[in-house]
Amino acid sequence: MSMNKEKETRDHRTIIEPFKIKMVEPLPILERGERERILKDAGFNLFLLAAKNVTFDFLTDSGTTAMSAAQWGAMMIADESYAGSQSFERFERVVRGITGYKNVIPTHQGRAAERLMFGALVKPGMKIPSNNHFDTTRANIEQLGGQAVDLVIAEGKDPANLHPFKGNIDLEKLEDFCEKNKGSIPMGMMTITNNTGGGQPVSLENIRGAAAIYKKYGIPFILDVCRFAENSYFIKIREKGQSERSARDIAVETFSYADGCMMSAKKDGLSNIGGFIALKADTWVSELRNALILTEGFPTYGGLAARDLEALAVGLEEALDERYLEYRIAVSRYMGAGLNQLGIPTVQPAGGHAVYVDAKTFLPHIPPAQFPGQALACEMYLAEGIRACEIGSVMFGKNASMELVRLAFPRRVYTQSHFDYILEGMGEIAKRKQELRGMRMVYEPPFLRHFTARFEPIS
Ligand code: F0G
């Protein structure tokens, strides 16, 4: 994949997929006519499509990773004992090695870790600051009567801004917030990378700054680390003085500033399921383990099969391999730059796991009330078989500030020729964008409407 000006550790050569392929799945390739019928039946809602009718599935990078031969191999020797399994010991050793945290509590995925953690700490009226809370994080806090507060820097909210660390938290605002809310902040957070802000990284300097503020106010600092490896690599290539260090070394330092973390390991765990809480100190640990036993499972499996723990133990290490990370970050950069060259605007700079097309700017003839993001996502499906996700007026209604279409890239799944093919098709869409029409919502469910709403194109 070609590179842009961002300084890289290697020379001018194409960045290749650093793997060869041993096991393949057929790619469903349909005719436009078939897709027209299928999309109409699905009410023009891409969430309602059967995956067998999707050629390129960019709905999420979560749980969609292709696992390595080493992971599949490790799964074969899993120890499925209910208690004290050797697979847990291996998983625990890897998590301890990367995070430096002694207490490791496995969960079936990220939101289970959130529910346990907030369940132990959040009481009605309490507030939890972060750069940006992810949807499930916010929902789990609010469900307990707490308030999830976003304090990302101003540059992080401006889609055109080229700040290298748009995921950073505003340290001044954070300090002010902690001062004003003394006694009602049970924990402080930071999401790396910042998914809600476009997969944007957070700098080491900023994490250090936030840690100092949380420490000053006696607030435990918990990281949401589902894309910690991507964040570490961004630090390596973008932050002053970090280029000679390994991504692993940077990750270890990142974790050292916090008191613990929650992780959806379906992302940088390079696995299809899994998560964990890890904590430096013993505070909360027995309470969390008791709650875990109640709803997730015994503390040495936490709702996962031992084979999942094995896949994670290997995957967490593979995610820190710099050949992999170089390729991983090149995917979104390549797609972002490719789309921009075709005159398709995206949130700048490209994030780690995803590229966000700015549909409002791209399709100025479709007003937000006619869902330009949905119109574009539907056309991308009809023309190319791509499934992407609208993040705009369909998802947020009148609260939407942007009309985006997210292409989140599964890890190690698609190759450069797939991406080139998609860019060719996107170029065709760009040429006839005037022909695209807005959409009308004909069925609206009472909550989380984007999952099941139905639409019709406006003729
Ligand atoms: N935190 C962040 C930053 C996330 O991006 C996600 C999931 C979670 C927590 C929750 O983890 O899904 O394992 O329960 N993000 C996915 C996405 C769903 O598509 O961005 P989970």
XYZ file of C-alpha atoms and ligand atoms in Angstrom:
480
model
C 0.000 0.000 0.000
C 1.390 3.357 -0.873
C 2.356 5.719 1.857
C 1.662 9.364 2.419
C 3.999 11.849 4.005
C 3.668 10.409 7.486
C 7.124 9.371 8.605
C 7.558 5.659 8.522
C 10.264 3.462 9.891
C 10.841 1.826 6.500
C 11.635 2.902 2.968
C 9.620 3.553 -0.191
C 8.453 -0.023 -0.830
C 4.790 -0.992 -0.953
C 3.522 -2.007 2.456
C 2.345 -5.576 1.946
C -0.029 -7.769 3.914
C 2.506 -9.395 6.271
C 0.881 -12.819 6.081
C 0.122 -15.556 3.589
C -3.241 -17.205 3.430
C -3.857 -20.804 4.463
C -7.628 -20.910 4.782
C -10.096 -18.989 2.665
C -13.791 -18.149 2.596
C -15.662 -17.478 -0.643
C -16.469 -13.822 -1.272
C -20.168 -13.431 -2.135
C -20.307 -11.557 -5.450
C -23.807 -10.627 -6.614
C -25.215 -8.684 -9.556
C -26.539 -5.186 -8.984
C -30.050 -6.373 -9.893
C -29.965 -8.999 -7.143
C -28.707 -6.475 -4.633
C -31.490 -4.056 -5.590
C -34.099 -6.658 -4.718
C -32.313 -7.673 -1.498
C -31.876 -4.091 -0.280
C -35.511 -3.262 -0.980
C -36.585 -6.325 1.028
C -34.318 -5.143 3.872
C -36.066 -1.764 3.943
C -32.874 -0.072 2.743
C -31.336 -0.808 6.147
C -27.902 -2.437 5.873
C -28.161 -3.901 9.392
C -31.009 -6.059 8.047
C -28.950 -7.668 5.280
C -27.888 -11.289 5.483
C -24.075 -11.397 5.512
C -24.149 -13.900 2.644
C -25.356 -11.054 0.431
C -22.504 -8.703 1.393
C -19.225 -8.692 -0.547
C -17.175 -6.345 1.644
C -18.367 -6.163 5.241
C -17.135 -2.973 6.885
C -19.881 -2.726 9.499
C -17.353 -3.202 12.304
C -13.778 -4.221 13.091
C -15.052 -5.950 16.239
C -14.874 -9.741 16.395
C -14.327 -9.912 12.630
C -10.583 -10.655 12.687
C -9.037 -13.520 10.731
C -7.092 -15.564 13.259
C -3.601 -16.873 12.644
C -2.431 -20.465 12.354
C -0.708 -19.962 15.720
C -4.028 -18.978 17.301
C -5.900 -21.954 15.829
C -3.047 -24.180 16.940
C -3.174 -22.842 20.487
C -6.924 -23.435 20.583
C -6.363 -27.128 19.995
C -4.414 -27.505 23.233
C -6.876 -25.518 25.347
C -7.546 -26.826 28.822
C -11.311 -26.635 29.264
C -11.278 -27.255 33.023
C -13.960 -25.328 34.857
C -11.528 -24.022 37.468
C -7.826 -23.224 37.347
C -7.336 -24.009 33.652
C -3.850 -23.778 32.169
C -5.326 -21.692 29.347
C -6.280 -19.059 31.897
C -2.728 -19.125 33.258
C -1.342 -18.463 29.771
C -3.869 -15.711 29.116
C -3.168 -14.125 32.504
C 0.598 -14.210 31.901
C 0.231 -12.383 28.571
C -2.139 -9.733 29.940
C 0.128 -9.182 32.955
C 3.165 -8.922 30.682
C 1.659 -6.211 28.483
C -0.306 -4.244 31.082
C 1.837 -4.763 34.165
C -1.431 -5.239 36.095
C -1.532 -8.106 38.560
C -5.268 -8.821 38.666
C -6.770 -10.192 35.465
C -10.526 -10.801 35.203
C -11.734 -12.335 31.917
C -15.140 -11.386 30.470
C -16.996 -12.451 27.338
C -16.595 -9.023 25.714
C -16.028 -5.334 26.433
C -19.475 -4.371 27.598
C -19.484 -7.183 30.181
C -16.292 -5.674 31.638
C -18.023 -2.282 31.657
C -21.120 -3.585 33.385
C -19.055 -5.240 36.124
C -16.722 -2.292 36.648
C -19.400 0.395 36.689
C -21.691 -1.859 38.718
C -19.041 -1.883 41.438
C -18.251 1.840 41.317
C -21.017 4.007 39.903
C -23.861 5.330 42.072
C -26.647 7.655 40.902
C -25.420 11.202 40.329
C -21.781 10.233 39.851
C -19.809 11.477 36.874
C -17.155 9.778 34.760
C -14.965 11.896 32.493
C -13.193 10.555 29.391
C -11.985 11.833 26.030
C -15.067 10.178 24.462
C -17.105 7.347 25.885
C -18.079 4.617 23.436
C -21.875 3.994 23.158
C -21.940 0.869 25.341
C -19.695 2.535 27.939
C -22.018 5.521 28.111
C -25.117 3.325 28.243
C -23.704 1.219 31.089
C -22.898 4.345 33.118
C -26.268 5.982 32.443
C -28.128 2.793 33.234
C -26.795 3.136 36.812
C -27.853 6.778 37.058
C -24.351 8.077 36.375
C -23.227 10.632 33.844
C -20.667 9.957 31.085
C -18.816 13.183 30.276
C -16.805 13.707 27.053
C -13.841 16.090 27.249
C -12.003 15.500 23.959
C -9.897 18.413 22.640
C -11.644 20.892 20.295
C -9.535 19.682 17.330
C -11.049 16.224 17.849
C -14.466 17.570 16.923
C -13.349 19.257 13.694
C -13.395 16.706 10.808
C -10.901 18.633 8.667
C -8.328 19.284 11.415
C -5.037 17.421 10.934
C -3.944 17.297 14.601
C -1.892 14.073 15.011
C -3.597 13.124 18.294
C -7.225 14.101 17.865
C -8.195 11.591 20.561
C -6.488 13.630 23.297
C -8.475 14.789 26.299
C -8.583 18.527 27.034
C -6.368 18.633 30.136
C -7.511 22.096 31.195
C -11.154 21.095 31.005
C -10.352 17.850 32.832
C -8.649 19.652 35.705
C -11.519 22.103 35.964
C -14.030 19.254 35.850
C -12.250 17.332 38.628
C -12.056 20.467 40.776
C -15.768 21.236 40.369
C -16.954 17.670 40.919
C -14.790 16.604 43.845
C -16.281 13.622 45.610
C -18.575 12.567 42.780
C -16.047 11.053 40.346
C -15.578 7.339 41.174
C -13.121 6.847 38.294
C -11.631 8.712 35.342
C -11.267 7.199 31.897
C -9.571 7.532 28.526
C -10.438 5.558 25.377
C -7.509 4.500 23.172
C -7.851 4.920 20.295
C -10.834 7.241 20.439
C -13.454 5.302 18.468
C -16.247 7.860 18.756
C -13.907 10.541 17.422
C -12.947 8.476 14.366
C -10.369 5.985 15.675
C -8.069 8.866 16.557
C -5.027 8.227 18.758
C -4.108 9.668 22.147
C -0.513 10.733 22.804
C 1.660 9.415 25.624
C 2.102 12.967 26.819
C -1.656 13.399 27.076
C -2.133 10.100 28.925
C 0.624 11.153 31.339
C -1.087 14.535 31.800
C -4.480 12.995 32.479
C -2.923 10.516 34.920
C -1.327 13.375 36.875
C -4.662 15.184 37.173
C -6.549 12.059 38.227
C -3.812 11.344 40.782
C -3.938 14.870 42.187
C -7.661 14.454 42.859
C -7.359 10.871 44.114
C -9.410 9.489 41.216
C -8.625 5.967 39.948
C -7.648 6.045 36.257
C -9.070 3.273 34.076
C -8.211 2.961 30.373
C -10.585 1.606 27.714
C -7.959 -0.180 25.631
C -9.664 -2.150 22.872
C -7.328 -0.582 20.269
C -4.238 -0.141 22.475
C -1.840 -1.656 19.923
C -2.976 0.695 17.147
C -2.653 3.585 19.585
C 0.896 2.524 20.504
C 1.898 2.393 16.849
C 0.481 5.873 16.205
C 2.569 7.115 19.145
C 5.633 5.486 17.616
C 5.204 7.169 14.220
C 3.751 10.493 15.329
C 4.991 11.469 18.800
C 8.295 13.212 19.233
C 11.080 11.001 20.567
C 9.135 7.730 20.225
C 10.182 6.444 16.795
C 13.006 4.234 18.044
C 10.894 2.421 20.612
C 8.896 -0.736 20.052
C 5.107 -0.580 20.022
C 5.178 -3.055 22.883
C 7.418 -0.836 24.962
C 5.095 2.090 24.316
C 2.082 -0.023 25.288
C 3.761 -1.021 28.549
C 4.443 2.645 29.347
C 0.860 3.605 28.425
C -0.545 1.063 30.872
C 1.897 2.124 33.593
C 0.191 5.523 33.988
C -3.232 4.046 34.774
C -4.617 1.986 37.656
C -6.317 -0.497 35.405
C -8.096 -1.115 32.140
C -11.146 -2.579 30.489
C -10.729 -4.236 27.135
C -12.950 -5.503 24.381
C -10.438 -8.022 23.054
C -12.519 -8.443 19.890
C -10.386 -5.681 18.396
C -6.650 -5.668 19.234
C -6.959 -9.097 20.848
C -7.187 -10.313 17.210
C -9.965 -12.690 18.255
C -13.638 -13.169 17.558
C -14.811 -12.891 21.166
C -13.427 -11.917 24.571
C -12.590 -9.124 26.941
C -11.143 -8.438 30.352
C -10.670 -6.105 33.281
C -7.106 -5.795 34.601
C -6.178 -3.895 37.763
C -2.924 -2.874 39.414
C -4.191 -2.951 43.001
C -6.381 -5.468 44.828
C -9.136 -2.947 45.582
C -12.479 -4.001 44.019
C -11.033 -7.327 42.830
C -12.975 -9.674 45.107
C -16.183 -7.693 44.548
C -15.678 -7.872 40.770
C -14.914 -11.596 40.885
C -18.040 -12.255 42.943
C -20.164 -10.333 40.454
C -18.407 -12.206 37.636
C -19.362 -15.569 39.133
C -22.968 -14.438 39.394
C -23.465 -13.627 35.702
C -20.400 -14.431 33.568
C -18.690 -17.494 34.974
C -15.902 -18.677 37.241
C -12.956 -16.238 37.559
C -10.668 -18.430 35.440
C -12.912 -18.343 32.365
C -15.364 -15.433 32.789
C -17.886 -16.537 30.177
C -15.308 -17.666 27.616
C -14.258 -21.105 26.501
C -10.628 -21.879 27.340
C -9.941 -22.020 23.605
C -10.972 -18.356 23.408
C -8.475 -17.543 26.172
C -5.788 -19.340 24.148
C -6.671 -17.397 20.985
C -6.444 -14.167 22.992
C -3.123 -15.041 24.612
C -1.592 -15.418 21.147
C -3.603 -12.602 19.518
C -2.653 -9.939 22.065
C 1.020 -10.576 21.280
C 0.494 -10.697 17.509
C -1.306 -7.348 17.649
C 1.947 -5.749 18.850
C 3.978 -7.091 15.923
C 5.180 -4.008 14.084
C 4.963 -5.509 10.593
C 1.335 -6.173 11.335
C 0.760 -2.704 12.807
C 2.469 -0.969 9.917
C 0.154 -2.806 7.516
C -2.862 -2.241 9.733
C -2.469 1.533 9.887
C -1.610 1.610 6.154
C -5.022 0.115 5.317
C -7.049 3.034 6.651
C -4.517 5.589 5.448
C -4.557 4.061 1.952
C -8.338 4.028 1.820
C -8.621 7.552 3.215
C -6.113 8.947 0.706
C -7.662 6.922 -2.135
C -11.140 8.275 -1.415
C -9.847 11.833 -1.098
C -8.135 11.573 -4.503
C -11.527 10.687 -5.983
C -13.011 13.835 -4.462
C -14.710 11.945 -1.632
C -14.092 13.827 1.630
C -13.278 11.892 4.808
C -12.639 12.786 8.439
C -8.951 13.749 8.661
C -6.538 12.182 9.318
C -7.651 8.581 8.708
C -8.123 6.710 11.993
C -6.637 3.372 12.990
C -9.514 1.003 12.417
C -11.807 2.989 10.166
C -12.339 5.711 7.596
C -15.325 8.019 7.910
C -16.765 9.505 4.701
C -18.256 12.968 5.144
C -21.525 12.444 3.255
C -22.862 15.923 3.996
C -19.985 17.584 2.129
C -19.932 14.917 -0.581
C -23.676 15.107 -1.307
C -24.632 18.760 -0.663
C -27.812 18.295 -2.727
C -29.235 15.901 -0.099
C -30.276 17.728 3.092
C -29.634 16.029 6.491
C -33.383 15.444 6.882
C -33.126 13.135 3.851
C -30.217 11.160 5.357
C -27.276 11.681 2.959
C -25.199 9.109 4.891
C -27.879 6.455 4.487
C -28.277 7.337 0.793
C -24.536 6.921 0.235
C -24.286 3.715 2.284
C -27.151 2.210 0.243
C -25.528 3.187 -3.054
C -22.221 1.692 -1.878
C -24.059 -1.563 -1.284
C -25.968 -1.502 -4.569
C -22.926 -0.630 -6.661
C -20.160 -2.516 -4.851
C -21.672 -4.878 -2.300
C -20.099 -2.870 0.541
C -21.772 -2.826 3.957
C -20.854 0.325 5.876
C -22.519 2.085 8.776
C -24.293 5.441 8.762
C -23.298 7.623 11.694
C -25.446 10.701 11.349
C -29.101 11.707 11.358
C -30.326 8.111 11.154
C -28.331 7.103 14.246
C -28.578 10.299 16.289
C -31.671 12.064 14.917
C -31.652 15.801 15.529
C -28.546 15.476 17.760
C -26.349 14.544 14.787
C -23.595 17.068 14.157
C -22.158 15.263 11.105
C -23.425 12.935 8.387
C -20.793 10.203 8.269
C -20.474 6.754 6.756
C -18.023 4.552 8.658
C -15.960 1.914 6.896
C -14.453 -0.123 9.737
C -11.841 -2.581 8.521
C -11.739 -6.154 9.826
C -8.179 -7.189 10.704
C -6.237 -9.370 8.224
C -9.388 -10.131 6.203
C -9.296 -8.131 2.952
C -6.315 -7.635 0.637
C -5.072 -4.664 -1.333
C -6.777 -5.794 -4.538
C -10.085 -5.731 -2.650
C -9.368 -2.176 -1.567
C -8.325 -1.165 -5.101
C -11.499 -2.677 -6.498
C -13.570 -0.742 -3.960
C -11.793 2.515 -4.796
C -12.522 1.960 -8.512
C -16.185 1.546 -7.688
C -16.213 4.548 -5.372
C -14.750 6.591 -8.251
C -17.751 5.618 -10.378
C -20.130 6.660 -7.593
C -18.317 10.000 -7.280
C -18.815 10.653 -11.018
C -22.577 10.194 -10.815
C -23.152 11.514 -7.316
C -25.705 14.052 -8.592
C -27.997 11.119 -9.392
C -28.076 9.951 -5.757
C -31.356 10.706 -4.001
C -32.228 11.115 -0.349
C -34.165 8.643 1.774
C -37.366 8.783 3.775
C -37.800 6.787 6.998
C -41.027 4.788 6.719
C -40.731 2.809 9.971
C -39.136 4.136 13.139
C -38.728 1.868 16.197
C -39.003 3.525 19.646
C -35.265 3.350 20.525
C -31.892 2.638 18.853
C -33.741 3.221 15.623
C -30.824 2.698 13.251
C -30.801 -1.062 13.848
C -34.325 -1.764 12.617
C -35.670 1.372 10.886
C -36.946 1.003 7.322
C -36.496 3.458 4.479
C -37.594 4.303 0.957
C -35.635 6.272 -1.616
C -37.170 9.626 -2.489
C -37.881 9.569 -6.219
N -15.127 0.418 23.978
C -14.885 0.800 22.712
C -13.973 1.958 22.469
C -15.465 0.120 21.630
O -15.197 0.507 20.392
C -16.327 -0.976 21.900
C -16.980 -1.704 20.802
C -16.562 -1.335 23.244
C -15.939 -0.616 24.246
C -17.492 -2.442 23.618
O -16.947 -3.676 23.385
O -18.416 -4.726 21.643
O -16.811 -6.079 23.008
O -18.835 -5.166 24.046
N -17.014 -1.289 19.602
C -17.550 -1.970 18.417
C -17.530 -1.065 17.209
C -18.887 -2.598 18.648
O -18.104 -1.453 16.165
O -16.941 0.011 17.267
P -17.799 -4.971 22.999
